[in-house]
PDB file of C-alpha atoms in Angstrom:
ATOM      1  CA  VAL A   1     -17.813 -14.839 -29.612  1.00 62.00           C
ATOM      2  CA  ASP A   2     -17.857 -11.323 -30.952  1.00 69.00           C
ATOM      3  CA  ARG A   3     -15.634  -8.387 -30.089  1.00 77.00           C
ATOM      4  CA  GLN A   4     -17.136  -5.315 -28.552  1.00 77.00           C
ATOM      5  CA  PHE A   5     -15.106  -2.130 -28.733  1.00 83.00           C
ATOM      6  CA  SER A   6     -17.379  -0.078 -26.503  1.00 80.00           C
ATOM      7  CA  PRO A   7     -15.335   2.214 -24.244  1.00 81.00           C
ATOM      8  CA  GLY A   8     -14.341   0.903 -20.832  1.00 85.00           C
ATOM      9  CA  ASN A   9     -14.005   2.834 -17.588  1.00 87.00           C
ATOM     10  CA  LEU A  10     -11.156   5.325 -17.488  1.00 92.00           C
ATOM     11  CA  GLN A  11      -8.555   5.205 -14.726  1.00 93.00           C
ATOM     12  CA  GLN A  12      -6.151   8.012 -13.807  1.00 95.00           C
ATOM     13  CA  THR A  13      -2.448   7.103 -13.632  1.00 95.00           C
ATOM     14  CA  ASN A  14       0.746   8.968 -12.760  1.00 90.00           C
ATOM     15  CA  ASN A  15       2.490   8.141 -16.044  1.00 94.00           C
ATOM     16  CA  ALA A  16       2.559  10.985 -18.595  1.00 95.00           C
ATOM     17  CA  LEU A  17       2.874   8.439 -21.417  1.00 96.00           C
ATOM     18  CA  ASP A  18      -0.358   6.632 -20.484  1.00 97.00           C
ATOM     19  CA  MET A  19      -3.126   7.648 -22.884  1.00 97.00           C
ATOM     20  CA  ALA A  20      -6.713   6.609 -23.403  1.00 96.00           C
ATOM     21  CA  ILE A  21      -9.204   7.361 -26.141  1.00 96.00           C
ATOM     22  CA  ASN A  22     -12.429   8.701 -24.674  1.00 95.00           C
ATOM     23  CA  GLY A  23     -14.897   7.552 -27.332  1.00 93.00           C
ATOM     24  CA  ARG A  24     -14.432   5.851 -30.701  1.00 94.00           C
ATOM     25  CA  GLY A  25     -11.063   5.200 -32.274  1.00 95.00           C
ATOM     26  CA  PHE A  26      -7.780   3.324 -32.165  1.00 97.00           C
ATOM     27  CA  PHE A  27      -4.137   4.288 -31.850  1.00 98.00           C
ATOM     28  CA  GLN A  28      -2.116   3.432 -34.948  1.00 98.00           C
ATOM     29  CA  ILE A  29       0.936   1.237 -34.397  1.00 98.00           C
ATOM     30  CA  MET A  30       3.729   0.612 -36.929  1.00 97.00           C
ATOM     31  CA  GLN A  31       4.813  -3.014 -36.884  1.00 96.00           C
ATOM     32  CA  PRO A  32       8.344  -4.169 -37.765  1.00 94.00           C
ATOM     33  CA  ASP A  33       7.140  -5.476 -41.153  1.00 95.00           C
ATOM     34  CA  GLY A  34       5.845  -2.002 -42.081  1.00 95.00           C
ATOM     35  CA  THR A  35       2.135  -2.762 -41.694  1.00 96.00           C
ATOM     36  CA  THR A  36      -0.128  -0.699 -39.474  1.00 97.00           C
ATOM     37  CA  ALA A  37      -1.907  -2.318 -36.551  1.00 98.00           C
ATOM     38  CA  TYR A  38      -4.541  -0.719 -34.329  1.00 98.00           C
ATOM     39  CA  THR A  39      -5.015  -0.762 -30.571  1.00 97.00           C
ATOM     40  CA  ARG A  40      -6.937   0.896 -27.760  1.00 95.00           C
ATOM     41  CA  ASP A  41      -4.145   0.026 -25.311  1.00 95.00           C
ATOM     42  CA  GLY A  42      -2.542   3.350 -24.404  1.00 95.00           C
ATOM     43  CA  THR A  43       0.269   2.000 -22.224  1.00 96.00           C
ATOM     44  CA  PHE A  44       3.164   3.715 -24.003  1.00 97.00           C
ATOM     45  CA  HIS A  45       6.869   4.046 -23.160  1.00 96.00           C
ATOM     46  CA  LEU A  46       9.939   5.717 -24.616  1.00 96.00           C
ATOM     47  CA  ASP A  47      12.510   3.546 -26.360  1.00 95.00           C
ATOM     48  CA  SER A  48      16.263   4.203 -26.280  1.00 95.00           C
ATOM     49  CA  ASN A  49      15.876   6.785 -29.084  1.00 95.00           C
ATOM     50  CA  GLY A  50      13.110   8.683 -27.272  1.00 95.00           C
ATOM     51  CA  GLN A  51      10.395   7.400 -29.615  1.00 97.00           C
ATOM     52  CA  ILE A  52       6.939   6.626 -28.186  1.00 97.00           C
ATOM     53  CA  VAL A  53       6.385   2.845 -28.383  1.00 97.00           C
ATOM     54  CA  THR A  54       4.021   0.153 -27.077  1.00 96.00           C
ATOM     55  CA  ALA A  55       4.975  -2.349 -24.391  1.00 93.00           C
ATOM     56  CA  SER A  56       6.114  -4.658 -27.229  1.00 93.00           C
ATOM     57  CA  GLY A  57       8.394  -1.945 -28.638  1.00 95.00           C
ATOM     58  CA  PHE A  58       6.278  -1.101 -31.698  1.00 97.00           C
ATOM     59  CA  ALA A  59       6.253   2.595 -32.636  1.00 97.00           C
ATOM     60  CA  LEU A  60       3.222   4.839 -32.401  1.00 97.00           C
ATOM     61  CA  GLU A  61       2.231   6.068 -35.863  1.00 95.00           C
ATOM     62  CA  PRO A  62       2.835   8.845 -36.825  1.00 94.00           C
ATOM     63  CA  ALA A  63       6.190   8.568 -35.075  1.00 96.00           C
ATOM     64  CA  ILE A  64       6.810  10.993 -32.213  1.00 96.00           C
ATOM     65  CA  VAL A  65      10.311  11.376 -30.761  1.00 96.00           C
ATOM     66  CA  VAL A  66      10.671  13.094 -27.386  1.00 95.00           C
ATOM     67  CA  PRO A  67      14.043  14.882 -27.059  1.00 94.00           C
ATOM     68  CA  ALA A  68      16.234  13.823 -24.145  1.00 92.00           C
ATOM     69  CA  ASP A  69      16.256  17.389 -22.743  1.00 92.00           C
ATOM     70  CA  ALA A  70      12.435  17.561 -22.453  1.00 93.00           C
ATOM     71  CA  GLN A  71      11.290  18.579 -18.981  1.00 93.00           C
ATOM     72  CA  THR A  72       7.545  18.301 -19.475  1.00 94.00           C
ATOM     73  CA  PHE A  73       5.481  16.167 -21.836  1.00 95.00           C
ATOM     74  CA  THR A  74       1.883  17.139 -22.588  1.00 96.00           C
ATOM     75  CA  VAL A  75      -0.736  15.577 -24.853  1.00 97.00           C
ATOM     76  CA  GLY A  76      -3.823  17.654 -25.667  1.00 96.00           C
ATOM     77  CA  GLN A  77      -7.267  16.171 -26.189  1.00 97.00           C
ATOM     78  CA  ASP A  78      -6.811  16.802 -29.924  1.00 97.00           C
ATOM     79  CA  GLY A  79      -3.628  14.681 -29.933  1.00 96.00           C
ATOM     80  CA  THR A  80      -1.182  17.606 -30.004  1.00 97.00           C
ATOM     81  CA  VAL A  81       2.067  16.562 -28.297  1.00 97.00           C
ATOM     82  CA  SER A  82       4.039  19.394 -26.641  1.00 96.00           C
ATOM     83  CA  ILE A  83       7.193  19.587 -24.539  1.00 96.00           C
ATOM     84  CA  THR A  84       9.135  22.217 -22.648  1.00 94.00           C
ATOM     85  CA  THR A  85      12.898  22.288 -22.271  1.00 92.00           C
ATOM     86  CA  ALA A  86      15.186  23.852 -19.670  1.00 87.00           C
ATOM     87  CA  GLY A  87      16.289  26.681 -21.953  1.00 85.00           C
ATOM     88  CA  ASN A  88      12.817  27.409 -23.327  1.00 87.00           C
ATOM     89  CA  PRO A  89       9.839  27.363 -20.933  1.00 85.00           C
ATOM     90  CA  ALA A  90       7.377  27.948 -23.805  1.00 92.00           C
ATOM     91  CA  ALA A  91       5.621  24.798 -25.038  1.00 93.00           C
ATOM     92  CA  GLN A  92       6.911  23.395 -28.314  1.00 95.00           C
ATOM     93  CA  VAL A  93       4.716  21.117 -30.443  1.00 96.00           C
ATOM     94  CA  ILE A  94       6.701  18.018 -31.463  1.00 96.00           C
ATOM     95  CA  GLY A  95       3.933  16.034 -33.150  1.00 96.00           C
ATOM     96  CA  ASN A  96       0.273  15.112 -33.429  1.00 97.00           C
ATOM     97  CA  ILE A  97      -1.291  11.784 -32.527  1.00 97.00           C
ATOM     98  CA  GLN A  98      -3.780  10.679 -35.154  1.00 97.00           C
ATOM     99  CA  THR A  99      -6.439   8.079 -34.376  1.00 97.00           C
ATOM    100  CA  ALA A 100      -8.308   5.759 -36.703  1.00 97.00           C
ATOM    101  CA  ASP A 101     -11.834   4.409 -36.726  1.00 96.00           C
ATOM    102  CA  PHE A 102     -13.579   1.744 -38.763  1.00 96.00           C
ATOM    103  CA  ILE A 103     -17.084   1.339 -40.142  1.00 95.00           C
ATOM    104  CA  ASN A 104     -17.195  -2.121 -38.537  1.00 94.00           C
ATOM    105  CA  PRO A 105     -14.626  -2.420 -35.714  1.00 94.00           C
ATOM    106  CA  ALA A 106     -15.906  -5.917 -34.875  1.00 92.00           C
ATOM    107  CA  GLY A 107     -14.503  -7.013 -38.256  1.00 94.00           C
ATOM    108  CA  LEU A 108     -10.905  -6.313 -37.224  1.00 95.00           C
ATOM    109  CA  GLN A 109      -8.602  -9.325 -37.065  1.00 95.00           C
ATOM    110  CA  ALA A 110      -7.004  -9.926 -33.666  1.00 94.00           C
ATOM    111  CA  GLN A 111      -3.251 -10.340 -33.885  1.00 94.00           C
ATOM    112  CA  GLY A 112      -2.422 -10.642 -30.179  1.00 92.00           C
ATOM    113  CA  ASN A 113      -0.847  -8.208 -27.702  1.00 91.00           C
ATOM    114  CA  ASN A 114      -3.927  -5.952 -28.001  1.00 92.00           C
ATOM    115  CA  LEU A 115      -3.212  -5.349 -31.690  1.00 96.00           C
ATOM    116  CA  PHE A 116      -5.756  -5.624 -34.489  1.00 97.00           C
ATOM    117  CA  LEU A 117      -5.407  -5.622 -38.264  1.00 97.00           C
ATOM    118  CA  GLU A 118      -7.651  -4.146 -40.932  1.00 97.00           C
ATOM    119  CA  THR A 119      -9.761  -6.624 -42.922  1.00 96.00           C
ATOM    120  CA  ALA A 120     -12.269  -6.366 -45.734  1.00 96.00           C
ATOM    121  CA  SER A 121     -14.976  -6.843 -43.104  1.00 94.00           C
ATOM    122  CA  SER A 122     -13.766  -3.915 -40.962  1.00 95.00           C
ATOM    123  CA  GLY A 123     -13.448  -1.543 -43.892  1.00 95.00           C
ATOM    124  CA  ALA A 124     -10.631   0.909 -44.490  1.00 97.00           C
ATOM    125  CA  PRO A 125      -9.408   3.003 -41.551  1.00 97.00           C
ATOM    126  CA  GLN A 126     -10.710   6.549 -41.327  1.00 96.00           C
ATOM    127  CA  VAL A 127      -7.772   8.458 -39.872  1.00 97.00           C
ATOM    128  CA  GLY A 128      -8.267  11.855 -38.306  1.00 96.00           C
ATOM    129  CA  THR A 129      -7.682  14.299 -35.502  1.00 96.00           C
ATOM    130  CA  PRO A 130      -8.992  13.130 -32.120  1.00 97.00           C
ATOM    131  CA  GLY A 131     -12.178  14.923 -31.129  1.00 95.00           C
ATOM    132  CA  LEU A 132     -13.260  15.597 -34.726  1.00 95.00           C
ATOM    133  CA  THR A 133     -15.529  13.666 -37.122  1.00 92.00           C
ATOM    134  CA  GLY A 134     -16.803  11.302 -34.433  1.00 93.00           C
ATOM    135  CA  LEU A 135     -13.386  10.275 -33.103  1.00 95.00           C
ATOM    136  CA  GLY A 136     -12.883  10.210 -29.347  1.00 95.00           C
ATOM    137  CA  THR A 137     -10.523  12.581 -27.566  1.00 97.00           C
ATOM    138  CA  VAL A 138      -7.121  11.586 -26.209  1.00 97.00           C
ATOM    139  CA  LEU A 139      -6.729  11.740 -22.435  1.00 97.00           C
ATOM    140  CA  GLN A 140      -3.229  11.857 -20.954  1.00 97.00           C
ATOM    141  CA  ASN A 141      -2.342  10.194 -17.605  1.00 96.00           C
ATOM    142  CA  THR A 142      -5.292   7.864 -18.178  1.00 95.00           C
ATOM    143  CA  LEU A 143      -5.759   4.227 -19.142  1.00 95.00           C
ATOM    144  CA  GLU A 144      -8.899   2.475 -20.307  1.00 93.00           C
ATOM    145  CA  ASN A 145      -9.993  -0.519 -18.247  1.00 88.00           C
ATOM    146  CA  SER A 146     -11.800  -3.505 -19.672  1.00 83.00           C
ATOM    147  CA  ASN A 147     -15.273  -2.838 -21.033  1.00 79.00           C
ATOM    148  CA  VAL A 148     -16.465  -6.155 -19.571  1.00 78.00           C
ATOM    149  CA  SER A 149     -18.174  -6.221 -16.187  1.00 75.00           C
ATOM    150  CA  VAL A 150     -17.195  -9.493 -14.516  1.00 80.00           C
ATOM    151  CA  VAL A 151     -20.186  -9.396 -12.160  1.00 86.00           C
ATOM    152  CA  GLU A 152     -22.654  -8.781 -14.997  1.00 84.00           C
ATOM    153  CA  GLU A 153     -21.170 -11.580 -17.106  1.00 83.00           C
ATOM    154  CA  MET A 154     -21.264 -14.025 -14.155  1.00 90.00           C
ATOM    155  CA  VAL A 155     -24.952 -13.194 -13.596  1.00 92.00           C
ATOM    156  CA  ASN A 156     -25.622 -13.753 -17.325  1.00 89.00           C
ATOM    157  CA  MET A 157     -23.795 -17.097 -17.189  1.00 92.00           C
ATOM    158  CA  ILE A 158     -25.790 -18.248 -14.128  1.00 94.00           C
ATOM    159  CA  THR A 159     -29.062 -17.125 -15.758  1.00 93.00           C
ATOM    160  CA  THR A 160     -28.205 -19.056 -18.928  1.00 93.00           C
ATOM    161  CA  GLN A 161     -27.225 -22.128 -16.918  1.00 94.00           C
ATOM    162  CA  ARG A 162     -30.515 -22.064 -14.963  1.00 93.00           C
ATOM    163  CA  ALA A 163     -32.530 -21.639 -18.171  1.00 93.00           C
ATOM    164  CA  TYR A 164     -30.716 -24.643 -19.667  1.00 93.00           C
ATOM    165  CA  GLU A 165     -31.452 -26.742 -16.575  1.00 93.00           C
ATOM    166  CA  MET A 166     -35.146 -25.759 -16.664  1.00 93.00           C
ATOM    167  CA  ASN A 167     -35.419 -26.605 -20.362  1.00 93.00           C
ATOM    168  CA  SER A 168     -33.751 -29.980 -19.865  1.00 93.00           C
ATOM    169  CA  LYS A 169     -36.223 -30.774 -17.040  1.00 92.00           C
ATOM    170  CA  VAL A 170     -39.142 -29.809 -19.310  1.00 93.00           C
ATOM    171  CA  VAL A 171     -37.842 -32.146 -22.010  1.00 93.00           C
ATOM    172  CA  SER A 172     -37.313 -34.938 -19.449  1.00 91.00           C
ATOM    173  CA  THR A 173     -40.820 -34.474 -18.016  1.00 92.00           C
ATOM    174  CA  ALA A 174     -42.382 -34.432 -21.496  1.00 91.00           C
ATOM    175  CA  ASP A 175     -40.482 -37.611 -22.339  1.00 90.00           C
ATOM    176  CA  GLN A 176     -41.764 -39.303 -19.170  1.00 90.00           C
ATOM    177  CA  MET A 177     -45.345 -38.227 -19.955  1.00 90.00           C
ATOM    178  CA  LEU A 178     -45.111 -39.572 -23.517  1.00 90.00           C
ATOM    179  CA  SER A 179     -43.607 -42.792 -22.198  1.00 89.00           C
ATOM    180  CA  PHE A 180     -46.487 -43.169 -19.713  1.00 86.00           C
ATOM    181  CA  ILE A 181     -49.075 -42.519 -22.454  1.00 87.00           C
ATOM    182  CA  THR A 182     -47.533 -45.096 -24.810  1.00 87.00           C
ATOM    183  CA  GLN A 183     -47.459 -47.690 -22.026  1.00 85.00           C
ATOM    184  CA  GLN A 184     -51.172 -47.125 -21.361  1.00 77.00           C
ATOM    185  CA  LEU A 185     -52.036 -47.683 -24.988  1.00 70.00           C
TER     186      LEU A 185
END
């Protein structure tokens, strides 16, 4: 079984912290042990300190802290994170989301909870600004669905099963023919 990191369908949500990468790339996640993991899962939340974290509570890297008095939260396609506050209606940039890509994403090691680790097979991460150097753009209020089509995979499974049945009947028929020939001799 190999991993395919082709983009899935994008779905609009009503959560400002939901983000999807439209194209190649991974969000960088800081794990408790200090290592960086990578994910395409853009279901983010704010922790008690206002920091953007995954559903498991791991921080987005580079760390972005949203002040408690923020009224609006906006993420640009280039990863620029801006807020507005009650006293200042002008947008203030509070950070930039950087994404990473790999020469061979299929070589990443699955860690669970939609997190992947760099390996020698994947190559070193190439970190950059979303939308530049082949990296996909960041879309706010959007989540990426699975890139697997259940209907297509079921059809492939049925086709494979039928081909197996036909091949086994060919082998059985050939065996019967050889058996008949040896009995005649």
